[in-house]
Coordinates of C-alpha atoms and ligand atoms in Angstrom, one line a residue:
M1 CA 15.5 15.9 5.3
D2 CA 12.1 17.0 7.1
K3 CA 12.0 15.5 10.8
M4 CA 8.8 16.0 12.7
I5 CA 8.4 16.8 16.2
V6 CA 5.6 15.8 18.2
H7 CA 3.9 16.6 21.3
G8 CA 2.2 14.3 23.3
G9 CA -0.8 14.0 25.3
S10 CA -3.6 16.1 23.2
L11 CA -6.8 14.3 22.9
L12 CA -8.1 13.4 19.0
Q13 CA -11.5 14.9 18.2
G14 CA -13.6 16.2 15.1
E15 CA -14.1 14.5 11.8
V16 CA -11.7 14.0 8.4
T17 CA -11.9 12.5 5.2
M18 CA -9.9 9.7 3.8
S19 CA -7.2 10.1 0.8
G20 CA -7.4 7.8 -2.7
S21 CA -5.6 4.7 -1.9
K22 CA -1.7 4.1 -2.7
N23 CA -1.4 0.5 -2.8
S24 CA -4.3 1.2 -5.8
A25 CA -3.7 3.9 -7.6
L26 CA -0.1 3.0 -7.9
P27 CA -1.0 -0.3 -10.5
I28 CA -4.0 1.5 -12.4
L29 CA -1.4 4.6 -13.1
A30 CA 1.0 1.3 -14.6
A31 CA -2.2 0.4 -16.3
T32 CA -2.4 3.8 -18.4
L33 CA 0.5 2.1 -20.7
L34 CA -1.6 -0.6 -21.7
T35 CA -3.5 1.8 -24.2
R36 CA -2.9 4.9 -26.7
E37 CA -6.0 6.2 -25.9
P38 CA -6.4 9.0 -22.7
C39 CA -7.2 7.8 -19.3
I40 CA -8.5 10.1 -16.7
I41 CA -8.1 8.8 -13.2
E42 CA -9.6 10.6 -9.9
H43 CA -8.7 10.8 -6.0
V44 CA -4.9 10.3 -6.8
P45 CA -3.3 11.2 -3.4
D46 CA -0.9 13.9 -3.6
L47 CA 2.6 11.4 -2.3
S48 CA 5.8 11.4 -2.9
D49 CA 5.1 7.7 -4.6
I50 CA 2.7 8.9 -6.8
H51 CA 5.3 11.1 -7.6
Y52 CA 8.0 9.0 -9.0
M53 CA 5.4 6.9 -11.1
L54 CA 4.0 9.6 -12.7
T55 CA 7.4 10.9 -13.3
I56 CA 8.0 7.2 -14.8
L57 CA 5.6 7.1 -17.3
N58 CA 6.4 10.8 -18.3
M59 CA 10.0 8.8 -18.4
L60 CA 8.1 5.8 -21.2
G61 CA 6.5 8.6 -23.0
S62 CA 3.1 9.2 -21.7
E63 CA 1.9 13.0 -22.0
V64 CA 0.9 13.5 -18.1
E65 CA -1.1 16.3 -16.6
R66 CA -2.4 16.5 -13.0
A67 CA -4.9 19.3 -11.2
S68 CA -6.0 18.2 -8.0
G69 CA -6.6 14.5 -7.5
I70 CA -6.8 14.2 -11.6
V71 CA -4.4 12.7 -13.4
K72 CA -4.9 12.0 -17.2
V73 CA -2.0 10.2 -19.2
R74 CA -1.9 9.5 -22.7
A75 CA 0.8 7.0 -23.7
T76 CA 0.3 7.2 -27.4
H77 CA 4.3 6.6 -27.9
L78 CA 5.9 4.1 -25.7
R79 CA 9.4 3.5 -25.0
T80 CA 10.0 0.0 -23.2
E81 CA 13.0 0.7 -20.9
A82 CA 12.4 2.3 -17.2
P83 CA 15.5 4.3 -15.9
Y84 CA 17.3 3.1 -12.9
D85 CA 17.8 6.4 -11.2
I86 CA 13.6 6.7 -10.9
V87 CA 12.6 2.8 -10.6
R88 CA 15.2 2.5 -7.8
K89 CA 13.4 4.8 -5.5
M90 CA 10.0 3.0 -5.3
R91 CA 9.7 -0.6 -5.3
A92 CA 6.0 -0.6 -7.2
S93 CA 7.4 0.5 -10.6
V94 CA 7.6 -3.0 -10.5
C95 CA 3.9 -3.2 -11.3
I96 CA 4.8 -1.3 -15.1
L97 CA 6.3 -4.6 -16.1
G98 CA 3.3 -6.8 -16.9
P99 CA 1.6 -3.2 -19.0
L100 CA 4.7 -2.9 -21.1
L101 CA 5.2 -6.5 -21.6
G102 CA 1.2 -6.5 -22.4
R103 CA 1.4 -4.5 -25.2
E104 CA 5.3 -4.1 -26.3
H105 CA 6.1 -7.5 -26.1
A106 CA 8.8 -6.3 -23.9
A107 CA 10.3 -4.1 -21.3
T108 CA 13.5 -3.6 -19.0
V109 CA 12.9 -2.2 -15.4
S110 CA 15.9 -2.5 -13.3
L111 CA 15.5 -5.2 -10.2
P112 CA 13.8 -3.2 -7.1
G113 CA 16.6 -3.8 -3.9
G114 CA 15.4 -5.5 -0.8
C115 CA 14.3 -3.7 2.0
V116 CA 13.7 -2.4 5.9
I117 CA 10.2 -4.9 5.5
G118 CA 12.2 -7.9 4.3
D119 CA 14.0 -9.3 1.3
R120 CA 10.5 -8.9 -0.9
P121 CA 11.6 -11.2 -3.9
I122 CA 9.9 -10.8 -7.7
D123 CA 10.1 -14.4 -8.2
L124 CA 6.1 -15.0 -8.8
H125 CA 5.5 -12.3 -10.9
L126 CA 8.6 -13.6 -13.3
R127 CA 7.7 -17.0 -13.3
G128 CA 4.1 -15.5 -14.5
F129 CA 5.1 -13.8 -17.0
E130 CA 7.1 -16.8 -18.4
E131 CA 4.4 -18.8 -17.9
L132 CA 2.8 -16.1 -20.1
G133 CA 5.8 -17.2 -22.9
A134 CA 8.2 -14.4 -22.0
T135 CA 11.6 -14.6 -21.9
V136 CA 13.1 -13.5 -18.2
Q137 CA 16.5 -12.7 -18.2
V138 CA 18.2 -10.8 -15.2
K139 CA 21.7 -9.0 -16.2
G140 CA 23.4 -5.8 -15.1
G141 CA 21.2 -5.2 -12.7
D142 CA 17.8 -5.2 -15.1
I143 CA 15.1 -7.4 -15.9
H144 CA 14.4 -8.3 -19.6
L145 CA 11.4 -9.6 -20.4
L146 CA 10.7 -10.5 -24.2
A147 CA 8.4 -12.7 -26.2
S148 CA 7.1 -12.8 -30.0
H149 CA 3.7 -13.5 -28.3
L150 CA 1.6 -14.4 -25.1
H151 CA -0.4 -17.0 -24.8
G152 CA -2.8 -17.7 -22.0
T153 CA -2.6 -20.3 -19.4
T154 CA -3.1 -21.4 -16.1
I155 CA -1.0 -19.9 -13.4
H156 CA -0.2 -21.0 -9.9
L157 CA 0.6 -17.3 -7.8
R158 CA 0.8 -18.1 -4.3
G159 CA 4.7 -18.7 -2.6
K160 CA 5.6 -19.4 0.7
Y161 CA 4.6 -16.1 2.4
G162 CA 0.5 -16.3 0.7
P163 CA -0.7 -14.5 -2.6
T164 CA 1.3 -11.9 -4.0
V165 CA -0.8 -8.6 -4.8
L166 CA 1.5 -6.7 -7.1
G167 CA 2.6 -10.2 -8.7
T168 CA -1.4 -10.5 -9.1
G169 CA -2.0 -6.8 -10.9
N170 CA 1.0 -7.7 -13.3
I171 CA 0.3 -10.9 -14.5
M172 CA -3.6 -9.5 -15.0
M173 CA -2.4 -6.6 -16.8
A174 CA 0.2 -9.1 -19.8
A175 CA -2.5 -11.6 -19.7
V176 CA -5.3 -9.1 -21.0
L177 CA -3.9 -8.7 -24.5
A178 CA -2.4 -12.3 -24.4
E179 CA -3.9 -14.9 -27.2
G180 CA -6.7 -17.1 -25.6
T181 CA -7.5 -17.9 -21.3
T182 CA -5.6 -16.9 -18.6
V183 CA -6.7 -18.2 -15.3
I184 CA -4.7 -17.0 -12.1
E185 CA -5.1 -19.8 -9.6
G186 CA -3.8 -18.0 -5.5
A187 CA -4.8 -14.7 -6.8
A188 CA -4.1 -11.8 -4.6
T189 CA -8.4 -11.1 -3.6
E190 CA -7.1 -7.5 -2.1
P191 CA -9.2 -4.0 -2.8
E192 CA -6.8 -3.3 -5.0
V193 CA -6.3 -6.5 -6.9
T194 CA -10.5 -5.5 -7.9
D195 CA -10.1 -1.6 -8.0
L196 CA -7.5 -2.5 -10.5
A197 CA -9.6 -5.4 -12.3
E198 CA -12.3 -2.8 -12.7
V199 CA -10.5 -0.3 -14.4
L200 CA -8.7 -3.1 -17.2
I201 CA -12.7 -4.2 -17.5
K202 CA -13.3 -0.3 -18.1
M203 CA -10.5 -0.2 -20.7
G204 CA -12.3 -3.8 -22.6
A205 CA -10.4 -6.7 -20.8
R206 CA -12.5 -9.6 -20.1
I207 CA -11.7 -10.3 -16.1
H208 CA -13.5 -13.0 -14.3
G209 CA -13.4 -13.9 -10.4
S210 CA -11.3 -11.1 -9.2
G211 CA -11.6 -10.5 -5.4
T212 CA -11.9 -14.3 -5.5
S213 CA -8.5 -16.9 -5.4
R214 CA -9.3 -17.5 -9.2
I215 CA -9.2 -14.9 -11.3
I216 CA -10.6 -16.0 -15.3
I217 CA -9.2 -13.5 -18.1
E218 CA -10.1 -14.0 -21.5
G219 CA -6.9 -11.3 -23.6
V220 CA -8.5 -9.4 -26.3
R221 CA -6.5 -7.7 -28.7
E222 CA -6.7 -3.7 -27.6
L223 CA -7.8 -1.6 -25.0
H224 CA -9.7 1.6 -24.6
G225 CA -9.0 4.9 -22.3
F226 CA -11.1 5.4 -19.6
R227 CA -12.2 7.3 -16.4
H228 CA -12.3 6.1 -12.9
T229 CA -12.1 6.9 -9.3
I230 CA -9.5 5.4 -6.8
I231 CA -10.9 3.4 -3.3
P232 CA -10.1 5.3 -0.2
D233 CA -6.8 4.0 1.3
R234 CA -8.4 1.7 3.8
I235 CA -4.5 1.8 5.4
E236 CA -4.4 5.8 5.9
A237 CA -8.4 4.7 7.4
G238 CA -6.9 2.4 9.4
T239 CA -4.3 4.2 10.8
F240 CA -6.6 7.4 11.3
L241 CA -8.8 4.6 13.7
I242 CA -5.8 3.2 15.7
A243 CA -4.9 7.0 16.5
A244 CA -8.2 8.0 17.8
A245 CA -8.7 4.5 19.5
M246 CA -5.2 5.6 21.8
A247 CA -5.3 9.2 21.7
G248 CA -9.4 9.8 20.6
K249 CA -11.9 11.8 22.2
K250 CA -14.7 11.4 19.4
V251 CA -12.8 11.2 15.7
T252 CA -15.0 10.6 12.8
L253 CA -13.6 9.5 9.1
H254 CA -15.0 10.4 6.4
R255 CA -14.8 8.6 3.0
V256 CA -14.0 4.5 4.0
I257 CA -15.0 1.6 2.8
P258 CA -16.0 -0.2 5.8
Q259 CA -16.0 -4.2 4.0
H260 CA -12.4 -3.1 3.6
L261 CA -11.2 -2.6 7.1
E262 CA -13.4 -5.7 9.2
A263 CA -10.4 -7.3 10.2
L264 CA -9.1 -3.8 12.4
L265 CA -12.7 -3.2 13.3
H266 CA -13.4 -6.8 14.9
V267 CA -9.9 -6.4 16.2
L268 CA -10.8 -2.4 17.8
E269 CA -14.1 -4.2 19.5
E270 CA -12.1 -6.8 20.8
A271 CA -10.0 -4.2 22.5
G272 CA -13.3 -3.0 24.0
V273 CA -13.7 0.3 21.2
P274 CA -17.3 1.7 20.8
L275 CA -17.5 2.2 16.8
K276 CA -20.9 3.4 14.9
I277 CA -20.1 2.5 11.5
K278 CA -22.0 3.9 8.4
K279 CA -22.3 3.2 4.4
E280 CA -19.2 5.4 4.3
S281 CA -18.4 6.9 7.6
I282 CA -17.1 4.5 10.8
T283 CA -16.9 6.7 14.4
I284 CA -14.9 5.6 17.1
T285 CA -15.0 7.2 20.6
A286 CA -12.6 7.3 23.3
S287 CA -13.1 3.6 25.8
P288 CA -12.0 4.4 29.5
S289 CA -9.1 1.3 29.0
L290 CA -8.3 -1.2 26.3
K291 CA -7.9 -4.6 26.4
A292 CA -4.8 -6.8 25.1
L293 CA -4.9 -8.7 22.0
S294 CA -3.5 -11.0 19.7
I295 CA -3.1 -11.0 16.4
E296 CA -1.4 -12.0 13.5
T297 CA -1.0 -10.6 10.2
L298 CA -2.5 -12.2 6.7
P299 CA -3.1 -11.3 3.4
F300 CA -7.2 -9.9 3.0
P301 CA -9.7 -10.3 4.6
G302 CA -7.3 -11.1 7.4
F303 CA -5.6 -8.2 9.0
A304 CA -3.5 -6.4 7.1
T305 CA 0.4 -6.1 7.4
D306 CA 0.4 -2.6 7.0
L307 CA -1.5 -2.0 10.0
Q308 CA 0.5 -4.0 12.4
A309 CA 3.0 -1.2 13.5
Q310 CA 0.4 0.9 14.0
L311 CA -1.0 -1.7 16.2
S312 CA 1.6 -2.8 17.8
A313 CA 2.1 1.0 18.8
M314 CA -1.5 0.9 20.4
L315 CA -0.3 -2.3 22.4
C316 CA 2.3 -0.6 23.4
T317 CA 0.4 1.6 26.3
T318 CA -2.7 -1.5 26.4
Q319 CA -2.7 -3.0 29.6
G320 CA -1.6 -6.7 29.8
V321 CA 0.7 -9.4 27.5
S322 CA -0.3 -9.1 23.3
T323 CA 1.3 -11.1 20.7
I324 CA 1.8 -10.1 17.2
T325 CA 2.4 -12.8 15.1
E326 CA 3.8 -11.0 11.1
H327 CA 2.9 -14.4 8.5
V328 CA 3.3 -11.9 5.6
F329 CA 6.8 -10.2 6.0
P330 CA 7.9 -12.5 9.1
Q331 CA 11.1 -10.1 9.5
R332 CA 9.0 -6.9 9.4
F333 CA 9.6 -5.2 13.3
M334 CA 12.4 -2.8 12.6
H335 CA 9.3 -0.1 14.5
L336 CA 9.5 -2.4 17.9
A337 CA 13.3 -1.5 18.7
E338 CA 12.2 2.9 18.4
L339 CA 9.0 1.9 20.3
K340 CA 11.5 0.4 22.9
R341 CA 13.0 3.8 23.0
M342 CA 9.9 5.4 24.0
G343 CA 9.9 3.4 26.9
A344 CA 7.6 0.3 25.2
N345 CA 8.1 -3.3 27.0
I346 CA 8.2 -5.6 23.5
E347 CA 10.2 -9.2 23.2
L348 CA 10.3 -10.2 19.6
D349 CA 11.0 -14.0 19.1
G350 CA 10.9 -14.4 15.5
A351 CA 7.9 -13.4 13.5
R352 CA 6.3 -12.9 17.0
A353 CA 6.3 -10.3 19.4
T354 CA 5.2 -10.3 23.1
I355 CA 4.2 -7.2 24.2
I356 CA 3.5 -5.9 28.1
G357 CA 1.3 -2.5 28.6
V358 CA 2.7 -0.1 30.2
D359 CA 1.4 3.4 31.7
Q360 CA 3.1 5.9 29.7
L361 CA 5.7 5.9 26.9
S362 CA 7.8 9.5 26.7
G363 CA 9.2 11.2 24.2
A364 CA 12.6 10.9 22.5
P365 CA 14.5 11.1 19.1
V366 CA 13.3 8.2 16.9
M367 CA 14.3 7.3 13.3
A368 CA 11.5 6.1 10.4
S369 CA 12.7 2.9 9.4
D370 CA 9.8 2.7 6.4
L371 CA 6.0 3.7 5.8
R372 CA 4.1 2.4 8.2
A373 CA 6.8 2.1 10.9
S374 CA 7.1 5.9 10.9
A375 CA 3.3 5.9 11.0
A376 CA 3.3 4.0 14.5
L377 CA 6.5 6.3 15.5
V378 CA 3.5 9.4 15.1
L379 CA 0.5 7.8 16.9
A380 CA 3.3 6.5 19.7
A381 CA 4.4 9.8 20.1
L382 CA 0.6 11.6 20.4
R383 CA 0.3 9.2 23.7
A384 CA 4.1 9.8 24.8
D385 CA 4.5 12.5 27.6
G386 CA 6.9 15.2 26.3
P387 CA 8.2 16.0 22.4
T388 CA 9.5 12.7 20.2
E389 CA 10.9 13.8 17.4
I390 CA 10.9 11.6 14.0
N391 CA 13.4 12.2 11.2
R392 CA 13.6 10.9 8.4
V393 CA 9.9 12.0 7.4
Y394 CA 10.2 11.5 4.1
H395 CA 9.2 7.9 4.6
I396 CA 6.0 9.1 5.9
D397 CA 5.1 11.7 2.9
R398 CA 5.4 8.3 0.8
G399 CA 2.2 7.3 1.2
Y400 CA 0.7 9.4 3.6
E401 CA -1.4 12.6 2.5
G402 CA -0.4 14.9 4.9
I403 CA -0.9 13.1 7.9
D404 CA 0.7 15.3 10.4
R405 CA -1.8 18.0 8.8
K406 CA -4.8 16.1 9.3
L407 CA -4.0 15.1 13.0
N408 CA -3.1 18.5 13.9
K409 CA -7.1 19.5 12.5
L410 CA -7.9 16.4 14.9
G411 CA -6.8 18.7 17.6
A412 CA -3.0 17.0 17.8
K413 CA 0.1 19.1 18.4
I414 CA 2.8 18.1 15.1
Q415 CA 5.5 20.9 13.8
R416 CA 6.9 19.5 10.4
I417 CA 10.7 20.8 10.4
Q418 CA 12.3 21.5 7.2
E419 CA 15.9 20.7 7.3
Ligands
UD1_501 C1 1.8 -4.6 -1.8 C2 1.6 -3.4 -1.1 C3 2.3 -3.3 0.3 C4 1.6 -4.1 1.4 C5 1.4 -6.4 0.5 C6 0.9 -7.4 1.3 C7 1.3 -2.1 -2.7 C8 2.2 -1.1 -3.6 N1 2.4 -2.2 -1.8 O1 3.1 -5.3 -1.5 O2 1.9 -2.1 0.8 O3 2.3 -4.5 2.5 O4 1.3 -6.0 -0.8 O5 0.0 -6.7 1.5 O6 0.7 -2.2 -3.1 N2 6.6 -12.8 -2.7 C9 7.7 -13.6 -3.0 N3 7.6 -13.6 -4.1 C10 7.2 -12.7 -5.4 C11 6.1 -11.5 -4.7 C12 6.3 -11.8 -3.4 O7 8.1 -14.4 -2.0 O8 7.3 -12.3 -6.2 C13 6.1 -12.8 -0.9 C14 7.0 -11.2 -0.5 O9 8.2 -11.3 -0.4 C15 5.6 -11.2 1.2 C16 4.6 -11.8 0.9 O10 5.0 -12.8 -0.5 O11 6.5 -11.8 1.9 C17 3.3 -10.5 0.1 O12 3.9 -9.9 -0.9 P1 3.1 -9.3 -2.2 O13 1.7 -9.6 -1.6 O14 4.2 -9.4 -3.4 O15 3.4 -7.4 -1.5 P2 3.4 -6.5 -3.0 O16 2.2 -7.0 -3.9 O17 4.9 -6.2 -3.0

């Protein structure tokens, strides 16, 4: 298992280009299962989660080719059963359910387990499939979907914690080939859902209202191949912006869509960080001191839960008292215990963390618990006195393309040790 040693104290300076969005690429790769024709996807990031998805597509019978960020997939003949061993490695594998059900009217996929950020049920996905006409059975740890035909209907997809991102994608991918019109009420409005809808429209689907909470899908008989460039990763960009706010002199991010980052940009401005925003780039310059903040995570366009851990790291050394309330995944606070080991002063009460800024964090051996928590530890380590050893960095490789390489290019001192 690789680990990283981060030597804190360097100031970040220079330019860095963002990769394609992982959370966009995963469901879009699953969407290739909806057609027999070849599909070409550009700017696919080189990440272990993407590798798992390509392996799943391959095991389902797709021909997959990959070269420098371009992936070609052709799903001429399909199997409808995904093997447990590979599916269990990535929760987002559930997004093959929708396309398999849409095209083959059948799917057997292992039920994903919980993970450290919470229980993570998929009840809303399954209810949506049932409403489209499928029978849903959970047996032997597998989800079995079967339908004689799928029919359009109105589906209320909003759950106790708000809309579901992958659930919205899954239902869209099943409904595009259903008979009649499907209306998704309470749909997720995240840019990744819009990117998927754009792909489905390129394939010949009739979809209106993506990016709003009401999506209307008129079923078609057949879908075609497509060529698409994945949107830039807003969570990677957010992570680099927070890194630059914490430990930067002057950093410019290229290949970003500032509209996807509005909530974070607003928060950084409120903290006193000078920003220069252009059409596809953002420059951030050092602020002598940051102001304390009160943040609540919310579905898009609110502050993203996927940036909560990274912002927590920033607030550890921001003078004053800050609060973070997590509404999307109320248990997503595993990173706080590790940040405390580095000297942070944090109190957790249910889904609300109170962070009292300290002058300096100190390097310590820490354990990455999940993808975004690991990024938070890297950021905290950049501001810490002395070296920080981050174990289990495979979590970070699931979602950041060469984060150590990109940060080192900006002047950080991060060593990766292969064990
Ligand atoms: C996606 C993202 C993840 C992000 C999350 C929220 C991908 C691959 N992952 O995950 O990085 O943190 O959106 O922005 O795109 N819920 C239910 N029942 C369901 C489904 C979800 O109760 O059937 C709950 C979840 O437990 C959570 C909330 O709804 O509390 C939002 O989850 P959801 O949007 O579904 O997250 P994912 O799509 O899995």
